[in-house]
PDB file of C-alpha atoms in Angstrom:
ATOM      1  CA  UNK A   1      -3.372 -12.333  11.020  1.00  0.00           C
ATOM      2  CA  UNK A   2      -2.864  -9.498  12.932  1.00  0.00           C
ATOM      3  CA  UNK A   3      -6.331 -10.453  14.321  1.00  0.00           C
ATOM      4  CA  UNK A   4      -7.644 -13.994  14.889  1.00  0.00           C
ATOM      5  CA  UNK A   5     -10.242 -14.706  12.640  1.00  0.00           C
ATOM      6  CA  UNK A   6     -13.968 -14.049  14.095  1.00  0.00           C
ATOM      7  CA  UNK A   7     -16.427 -16.528  13.287  1.00  0.00           C
ATOM      8  CA  UNK A   8     -19.810 -16.459  13.947  1.00  0.00           C
ATOM      9  CA  UNK A   9     -22.775 -18.988  13.238  1.00  0.00           C
ATOM     10  CA  UNK A  10     -26.562 -18.249  13.234  1.00  0.00           C
ATOM     11  CA  UNK A  11     -29.077 -20.821  13.122  1.00  0.00           C
ATOM     12  CA  UNK A  12     -26.317 -23.349  12.340  1.00  0.00           C
ATOM     13  CA  UNK A  13     -24.981 -25.965  14.346  1.00  0.00           C
ATOM     14  CA  UNK A  14     -21.548 -25.565  14.940  1.00  0.00           C
ATOM     15  CA  UNK A  15     -19.575 -28.728  14.359  1.00  0.00           C
ATOM     16  CA  UNK A  16     -16.142 -29.777  14.612  1.00  0.00           C
ATOM     17  CA  UNK A  17     -16.291 -30.777  10.448  1.00  0.00           C
ATOM     18  CA  UNK A  18     -17.524 -27.621   9.937  1.00  0.00           C
ATOM     19  CA  UNK A  19     -15.300 -25.933  11.784  1.00  0.00           C
ATOM     20  CA  UNK A  20     -12.265 -27.623  10.552  1.00  0.00           C
ATOM     21  CA  UNK A  21     -13.503 -27.147   7.010  1.00  0.00           C
ATOM     22  CA  UNK A  22     -13.648 -23.289   8.053  1.00  0.00           C
ATOM     23  CA  UNK A  23      -9.907 -23.357   9.887  1.00  0.00           C
ATOM     24  CA  UNK A  24      -8.446 -24.607   6.424  1.00  0.00           C
ATOM     25  CA  UNK A  25      -9.998 -22.521   4.465  1.00  0.00           C
ATOM     26  CA  UNK A  26      -8.422 -19.733   6.694  1.00  0.00           C
ATOM     27  CA  UNK A  27      -4.677 -21.035   6.239  1.00  0.00           C
ATOM     28  CA  UNK A  28      -5.764 -21.200   2.615  1.00  0.00           C
ATOM     29  CA  UNK A  29      -6.150 -17.836   2.628  1.00  0.00           C
ATOM     30  CA  UNK A  30      -3.449 -17.015   4.730  1.00  0.00           C
ATOM     31  CA  UNK A  31      -1.163 -18.528   2.244  1.00  0.00           C
ATOM     32  CA  UNK A  32      -2.512 -16.335  -0.637  1.00  0.00           C
ATOM     33  CA  UNK A  33      -1.530 -13.467   1.678  1.00  0.00           C
ATOM     34  CA  UNK A  34       0.485 -13.640   4.733  1.00  0.00           C
ATOM     35  CA  UNK A  35      -0.285 -10.189   5.775  1.00  0.00           C
ATOM     36  CA  UNK A  36      -4.182 -10.125   6.418  1.00  0.00           C
ATOM     37  CA  UNK A  37      -5.033  -7.645   9.227  1.00  0.00           C
ATOM     38  CA  UNK A  38      -8.689  -9.383  10.084  1.00  0.00           C
ATOM     39  CA  UNK A  39     -11.457 -11.836   9.071  1.00  0.00           C
ATOM     40  CA  UNK A  40     -14.912 -12.465   9.943  1.00  0.00           C
ATOM     41  CA  UNK A  41     -16.987 -15.198   8.632  1.00  0.00           C
ATOM     42  CA  UNK A  42     -20.678 -15.143   9.043  1.00  0.00           C
ATOM     43  CA  UNK A  43     -21.886 -18.497   8.680  1.00  0.00           C
ATOM     44  CA  UNK A  44     -26.140 -18.391   8.859  1.00  0.00           C
ATOM     45  CA  UNK A  45     -29.191 -20.086   7.835  1.00  0.00           C
ATOM     46  CA  UNK A  46     -31.498 -17.851   6.500  1.00  0.00           C
ATOM     47  CA  UNK A  47     -34.510 -19.912   5.123  1.00  0.00           C
ATOM     48  CA  UNK A  48     -35.571 -23.282   7.309  1.00  0.00           C
ATOM     49  CA  UNK A  49     -37.209 -24.887   3.874  1.00  0.00           C
ATOM     50  CA  UNK A  50     -36.325 -23.347   1.058  1.00  0.00           C
ATOM     51  CA  UNK A  51     -37.866 -24.987  -2.290  1.00  0.00           C
ATOM     52  CA  UNK A  52     -34.055 -24.622  -4.074  1.00  0.00           C
ATOM     53  CA  UNK A  53     -31.122 -23.187  -3.679  1.00  0.00           C
ATOM     54  CA  UNK A  54     -29.543 -23.090  -0.132  1.00  0.00           C
ATOM     55  CA  UNK A  55     -30.657 -22.257   3.236  1.00  0.00           C
ATOM     56  CA  UNK A  56     -27.125 -21.217   4.160  1.00  0.00           C
ATOM     57  CA  UNK A  57     -25.553 -17.983   3.645  1.00  0.00           C
ATOM     58  CA  UNK A  58     -21.736 -17.196   4.513  1.00  0.00           C
ATOM     59  CA  UNK A  59     -20.168 -14.013   4.220  1.00  0.00           C
ATOM     60  CA  UNK A  60     -16.159 -13.016   4.762  1.00  0.00           C
ATOM     61  CA  UNK A  61     -15.183  -9.550   5.415  1.00  0.00           C
ATOM     62  CA  UNK A  62     -11.660  -9.184   4.966  1.00  0.00           C
ATOM     63  CA  UNK A  63      -9.402  -6.391   5.841  1.00  0.00           C
ATOM     64  CA  UNK A  64      -5.832  -6.179   4.106  1.00  0.00           C
ATOM     65  CA  UNK A  65      -3.152  -2.836   5.159  1.00  0.00           C
ATOM     66  CA  UNK A  66      -3.284  -0.279   4.588  1.00  0.00           C
ATOM     67  CA  UNK A  67      -7.035  -0.052   4.670  1.00  0.00           C
ATOM     68  CA  UNK A  68      -8.277  -2.197   1.978  1.00  0.00           C
ATOM     69  CA  UNK A  69     -11.319  -3.981   2.323  1.00  0.00           C
ATOM     70  CA  UNK A  70     -12.689  -7.495   0.566  1.00  0.00           C
ATOM     71  CA  UNK A  71     -16.334  -8.755   1.070  1.00  0.00           C
ATOM     72  CA  UNK A  72     -17.150 -12.726  -0.287  1.00  0.00           C
ATOM     73  CA  UNK A  73     -20.610 -13.914  -0.158  1.00  0.00           C
ATOM     74  CA  UNK A  74     -22.182 -17.204  -1.160  1.00  0.00           C
ATOM     75  CA  UNK A  75     -25.905 -17.762  -1.020  1.00  0.00           C
ATOM     76  CA  UNK A  76     -26.559 -20.002  -4.108  1.00  0.00           C
ATOM     77  CA  UNK A  77     -30.493 -18.502  -5.255  1.00  0.00           C
ATOM     78  CA  UNK A  78     -33.386 -20.710  -6.083  1.00  0.00           C
ATOM     79  CA  UNK A  79     -32.493 -21.585  -9.812  1.00  0.00           C
ATOM     80  CA  UNK A  80     -29.610 -24.133  -7.970  1.00  0.00           C
ATOM     81  CA  UNK A  81     -30.290 -27.345  -6.698  1.00  0.00           C
ATOM     82  CA  UNK A  82     -30.314 -27.261  -2.883  1.00  0.00           C
ATOM     83  CA  UNK A  83     -27.215 -27.312  -1.835  1.00  0.00           C
ATOM     84  CA  UNK A  84     -25.397 -28.328   1.875  1.00  0.00           C
ATOM     85  CA  UNK A  85     -23.588 -25.816   4.356  1.00  0.00           C
ATOM     86  CA  UNK A  86     -20.272 -27.094   3.479  1.00  0.00           C
ATOM     87  CA  UNK A  87     -20.490 -26.217  -0.393  1.00  0.00           C
ATOM     88  CA  UNK A  88     -21.529 -23.002   0.699  1.00  0.00           C
ATOM     89  CA  UNK A  89     -18.567 -22.292   3.012  1.00  0.00           C
ATOM     90  CA  UNK A  90     -16.096 -23.578  -0.261  1.00  0.00           C
ATOM     91  CA  UNK A  91     -17.984 -20.943  -2.671  1.00  0.00           C
ATOM     92  CA  UNK A  92     -17.374 -18.090  -0.342  1.00  0.00           C
ATOM     93  CA  UNK A  93     -14.081 -18.835   0.619  1.00  0.00           C
ATOM     94  CA  UNK A  94     -13.172 -19.782  -3.386  1.00  0.00           C
ATOM     95  CA  UNK A  95     -14.324 -16.035  -3.566  1.00  0.00           C
ATOM     96  CA  UNK A  96     -12.535 -14.332  -1.279  1.00  0.00           C
ATOM     97  CA  UNK A  97      -9.256 -16.251  -2.131  1.00  0.00           C
ATOM     98  CA  UNK A  98      -9.600 -15.161  -5.798  1.00  0.00           C
ATOM     99  CA  UNK A  99     -10.312 -11.270  -4.615  1.00  0.00           C
ATOM    100  CA  UNK A 100      -6.792 -11.672  -1.907  1.00  0.00           C
ATOM    101  CA  UNK A 101      -4.755 -12.576  -4.383  1.00  0.00           C
ATOM    102  CA  UNK A 102      -5.845 -10.062  -7.141  1.00  0.00           C
ATOM    103  CA  UNK A 103      -5.321  -7.485  -4.530  1.00  0.00           C
ATOM    104  CA  UNK A 104      -2.535  -8.927  -3.323  1.00  0.00           C
ATOM    105  CA  UNK A 105      -0.583  -9.201  -7.209  1.00  0.00           C
ATOM    106  CA  UNK A 106      -1.571  -5.573  -7.473  1.00  0.00           C
ATOM    107  CA  UNK A 107      -0.259  -4.290  -4.346  1.00  0.00           C
ATOM    108  CA  UNK A 108       2.876  -5.938  -5.445  1.00  0.00           C
ATOM    109  CA  UNK A 109       3.255  -4.292  -8.589  1.00  0.00           C
ATOM    110  CA  UNK A 110       2.699  -0.844  -7.500  1.00  0.00           C
ATOM    111  CA  UNK A 111       5.428  -1.514  -4.542  1.00  0.00           C
ATOM    112  CA  UNK A 112       7.641  -2.557  -7.565  1.00  0.00           C
ATOM    113  CA  UNK A 113       6.918   0.480  -9.767  1.00  0.00           C
ATOM    114  CA  UNK A 114       7.456   2.697  -6.430  1.00  0.00           C
ATOM    115  CA  UNK A 115      10.951   0.833  -6.244  1.00  0.00           C
ATOM    116  CA  UNK A 116      11.948   1.728  -9.438  1.00  0.00           C
ATOM    117  CA  UNK A 117      10.476   5.269  -9.367  1.00  0.00           C
ATOM    118  CA  UNK A 118      12.958   5.522  -5.915  1.00  0.00           C
ATOM    119  CA  UNK A 119      15.712   4.123  -8.184  1.00  0.00           C
ATOM    120  CA  UNK A 120      15.572   6.493 -10.308  1.00  0.00           C
ATOM    121  CA  UNK A 121      15.943   9.750  -8.023  1.00  0.00           C
ATOM    122  CA  UNK A 122      18.915  11.750  -7.953  1.00  0.00           C
ATOM    123  CA  UNK A 123      20.606  13.094  -4.692  1.00  0.00           C
ATOM    124  CA  UNK A 124      22.050  16.491  -4.239  1.00  0.00           C
ATOM    125  CA  UNK A 125      23.444  19.545  -2.235  1.00  0.00           C
ATOM    126  CA  UNK A 126      21.403  23.294  -2.750  1.00  0.00           C
ATOM    127  CA  UNK A 127      24.408  25.432  -3.237  1.00  0.00           C
ATOM    128  CA  UNK A 128      22.640  28.438  -4.966  1.00  0.00           C
ATOM    129  CA  UNK A 129      19.353  29.943  -2.997  1.00  0.00           C
ATOM    130  CA  UNK A 130      17.402  33.157  -4.342  1.00  0.00           C
ATOM    131  CA  UNK A 131      14.635  32.706  -1.220  1.00  0.00           C
ATOM    132  CA  UNK A 132      12.835  36.142  -2.366  1.00  0.00           C
ATOM    133  CA  UNK A 133      12.576  35.022  -5.916  1.00  0.00           C
ATOM    134  CA  UNK A 134      11.496  31.236  -5.043  1.00  0.00           C
ATOM    135  CA  UNK A 135      14.673  29.338  -6.887  1.00  0.00           C
ATOM    136  CA  UNK A 136      17.734  27.766  -6.229  1.00  0.00           C
ATOM    137  CA  UNK A 137      20.321  25.436  -7.591  1.00  0.00           C
ATOM    138  CA  UNK A 138      21.094  21.955  -6.689  1.00  0.00           C
ATOM    139  CA  UNK A 139      24.489  20.191  -7.257  1.00  0.00           C
ATOM    140  CA  UNK A 140      24.158  16.463  -8.098  1.00  0.00           C
ATOM    141  CA  UNK A 141      26.130  14.551  -5.739  1.00  0.00           C
ATOM    142  CA  UNK A 142      27.661  12.148  -8.237  1.00  0.00           C
ATOM    143  CA  UNK A 143      28.417  14.275 -11.112  1.00  0.00           C
ATOM    144  CA  UNK A 144      28.540  17.605  -9.328  1.00  0.00           C
ATOM    145  CA  UNK A 145      25.899  19.003 -12.104  1.00  0.00           C
ATOM    146  CA  UNK A 146      23.829  22.174 -11.390  1.00  0.00           C
ATOM    147  CA  UNK A 147      20.339  21.531 -11.425  1.00  0.00           C
ATOM    148  CA  UNK A 148      17.276  24.521 -11.146  1.00  0.00           C
ATOM    149  CA  UNK A 149      14.771  24.081  -8.728  1.00  0.00           C
ATOM    150  CA  UNK A 150      11.500  26.246  -8.326  1.00  0.00           C
ATOM    151  CA  UNK A 151       9.850  26.495  -5.041  1.00  0.00           C
ATOM    152  CA  UNK A 152       6.802  25.052  -6.079  1.00  0.00           C
ATOM    153  CA  UNK A 153       8.399  21.856  -6.685  1.00  0.00           C
ATOM    154  CA  UNK A 154       9.383  20.988  -3.480  1.00  0.00           C
ATOM    155  CA  UNK A 155       7.411  18.830  -1.636  1.00  0.00           C
ATOM    156  CA  UNK A 156       5.411  19.732   1.222  1.00  0.00           C
ATOM    157  CA  UNK A 157       5.721  23.428   0.970  1.00  0.00           C
ATOM    158  CA  UNK A 158       9.406  23.489   2.320  1.00  0.00           C
ATOM    159  CA  UNK A 159      10.704  25.680   0.420  1.00  0.00           C
ATOM    160  CA  UNK A 160      11.206  28.000   3.239  1.00  0.00           C
ATOM    161  CA  UNK A 161      12.937  25.582   5.148  1.00  0.00           C
ATOM    162  CA  UNK A 162      16.026  24.868   2.701  1.00  0.00           C
ATOM    163  CA  UNK A 163      19.530  26.693   3.391  1.00  0.00           C
ATOM    164  CA  UNK A 164      22.386  26.575   1.294  1.00  0.00           C
ATOM    165  CA  UNK A 165      23.608  22.992   2.074  1.00  0.00           C
ATOM    166  CA  UNK A 166      20.587  21.265   2.761  1.00  0.00           C
ATOM    167  CA  UNK A 167      20.547  17.720   1.537  1.00  0.00           C
ATOM    168  CA  UNK A 168      17.584  17.068  -1.005  1.00  0.00           C
ATOM    169  CA  UNK A 169      16.469  13.851  -3.338  1.00  0.00           C
ATOM    170  CA  UNK A 170      14.817  14.745  -6.357  1.00  0.00           C
ATOM    171  CA  UNK A 171      13.954  13.938  -9.858  1.00  0.00           C
ATOM    172  CA  UNK A 172      15.516  15.424 -12.756  1.00  0.00           C
ATOM    173  CA  UNK A 173      13.681  16.384 -15.771  1.00  0.00           C
ATOM    174  CA  UNK A 174      13.939  18.379 -18.955  1.00  0.00           C
ATOM    175  CA  UNK A 175      12.478  21.667 -19.081  1.00  0.00           C
ATOM    176  CA  UNK A 176      12.597  24.819 -21.235  1.00  0.00           C
ATOM    177  CA  UNK A 177      16.100  26.007 -20.337  1.00  0.00           C
ATOM    178  CA  UNK A 178      17.905  22.415 -19.834  1.00  0.00           C
ATOM    179  CA  UNK A 179      17.263  20.126 -16.810  1.00  0.00           C
ATOM    180  CA  UNK A 180      15.301  20.893 -13.646  1.00  0.00           C
ATOM    181  CA  UNK A 181      14.656  19.084 -10.459  1.00  0.00           C
ATOM    182  CA  UNK A 182      10.706  18.448  -9.521  1.00  0.00           C
ATOM    183  CA  UNK A 183       9.516  16.485  -6.327  1.00  0.00           C
ATOM    184  CA  UNK A 184      12.516  18.104  -4.652  1.00  0.00           C
ATOM    185  CA  UNK A 185      12.358  16.283  -0.661  1.00  0.00           C
ATOM    186  CA  UNK A 186      14.427  17.712   1.934  1.00  0.00           C
ATOM    187  CA  UNK A 187      17.017  14.891   3.333  1.00  0.00           C
ATOM    188  CA  UNK A 188      19.053  16.536   5.853  1.00  0.00           C
ATOM    189  CA  UNK A 189      19.584  20.342   6.956  1.00  0.00           C
ATOM    190  CA  UNK A 190      23.314  21.016   7.695  1.00  0.00           C
ATOM    191  CA  UNK A 191      24.663  20.276  10.960  1.00  0.00           C
ATOM    192  CA  UNK A 192      20.902  17.693  11.941  1.00  0.00           C
ATOM    193  CA  UNK A 193      18.650  15.527  10.474  1.00  0.00           C
ATOM    194  CA  UNK A 194      15.250  17.041   9.915  1.00  0.00           C
ATOM    195  CA  UNK A 195      12.643  13.881  10.905  1.00  0.00           C
ATOM    196  CA  UNK A 196      12.429  10.093  10.977  1.00  0.00           C
ATOM    197  CA  UNK A 197      11.343  10.360   7.235  1.00  0.00           C
ATOM    198  CA  UNK A 198      14.965  11.827   6.370  1.00  0.00           C
ATOM    199  CA  UNK A 199      16.850   9.885   8.177  1.00  0.00           C
ATOM    200  CA  UNK A 200      20.113   9.397   5.090  1.00  0.00           C
ATOM    201  CA  UNK A 201      22.425  12.062   5.592  1.00  0.00           C
ATOM    202  CA  UNK A 202      24.497  12.964   2.359  1.00  0.00           C
ATOM    203  CA  UNK A 203      28.053  13.817   2.746  1.00  0.00           C
ATOM    204  CA  UNK A 204      29.782  15.724  -0.099  1.00  0.00           C
ATOM    205  CA  UNK A 205      32.287  13.178  -1.985  1.00  0.00           C
ATOM    206  CA  UNK A 206      35.996  13.719  -1.989  1.00  0.00           C
ATOM    207  CA  UNK A 207      37.103  16.492  -3.708  1.00  0.00           C
ATOM    208  CA  UNK A 208      33.792  18.234  -3.837  1.00  0.00           C
ATOM    209  CA  UNK A 209      33.408  21.724  -3.827  1.00  0.00           C
ATOM    210  CA  UNK A 210      30.787  24.261  -4.404  1.00  0.00           C
ATOM    211  CA  UNK A 211      31.224  26.739  -7.042  1.00  0.00           C
TER     212      UNK A 211
END
């Protein structure tokens, strides 16, 4: 974890057995997700002599990048037979582990979908630009095909930064009058890079010429 787990005991004696159990469960939690950024465990005794259930409550607060928060809490109710603190700890970690596993699965699927989308994008160079009319044409690097784009399709309102020869990344979609570019993103401008997020420079292939 980026930050060492924080364990708080309230009205509960910290014993070697309890500490060993908590550390074991933390290790198993990290096996499910090895990029947890923070984890706080609160072990407390909230009743002295309950008629049933358990006097103990265990709450686990976990943060997973980029900003996901998970809360797992175990406090057996009065309808349950008296439960010892080690069982309450196990139950809380079981809940936390289940939530972390599901979140990690969702994040993997989201990353995979994003990677697939990125794999389908196209690289090209702007060859025609009608700035006042708000549109232009991109020539693809792979097959030198001319693709229409409108200023509204340029990400981050960057249309005014585009020049003849600007390298872009985009998705080609079928429009009313043929292929057109959507989600156009500047990769580099003629002669220089334009930012850390735009490190990849585009060079025209051999034999490529602007028409």
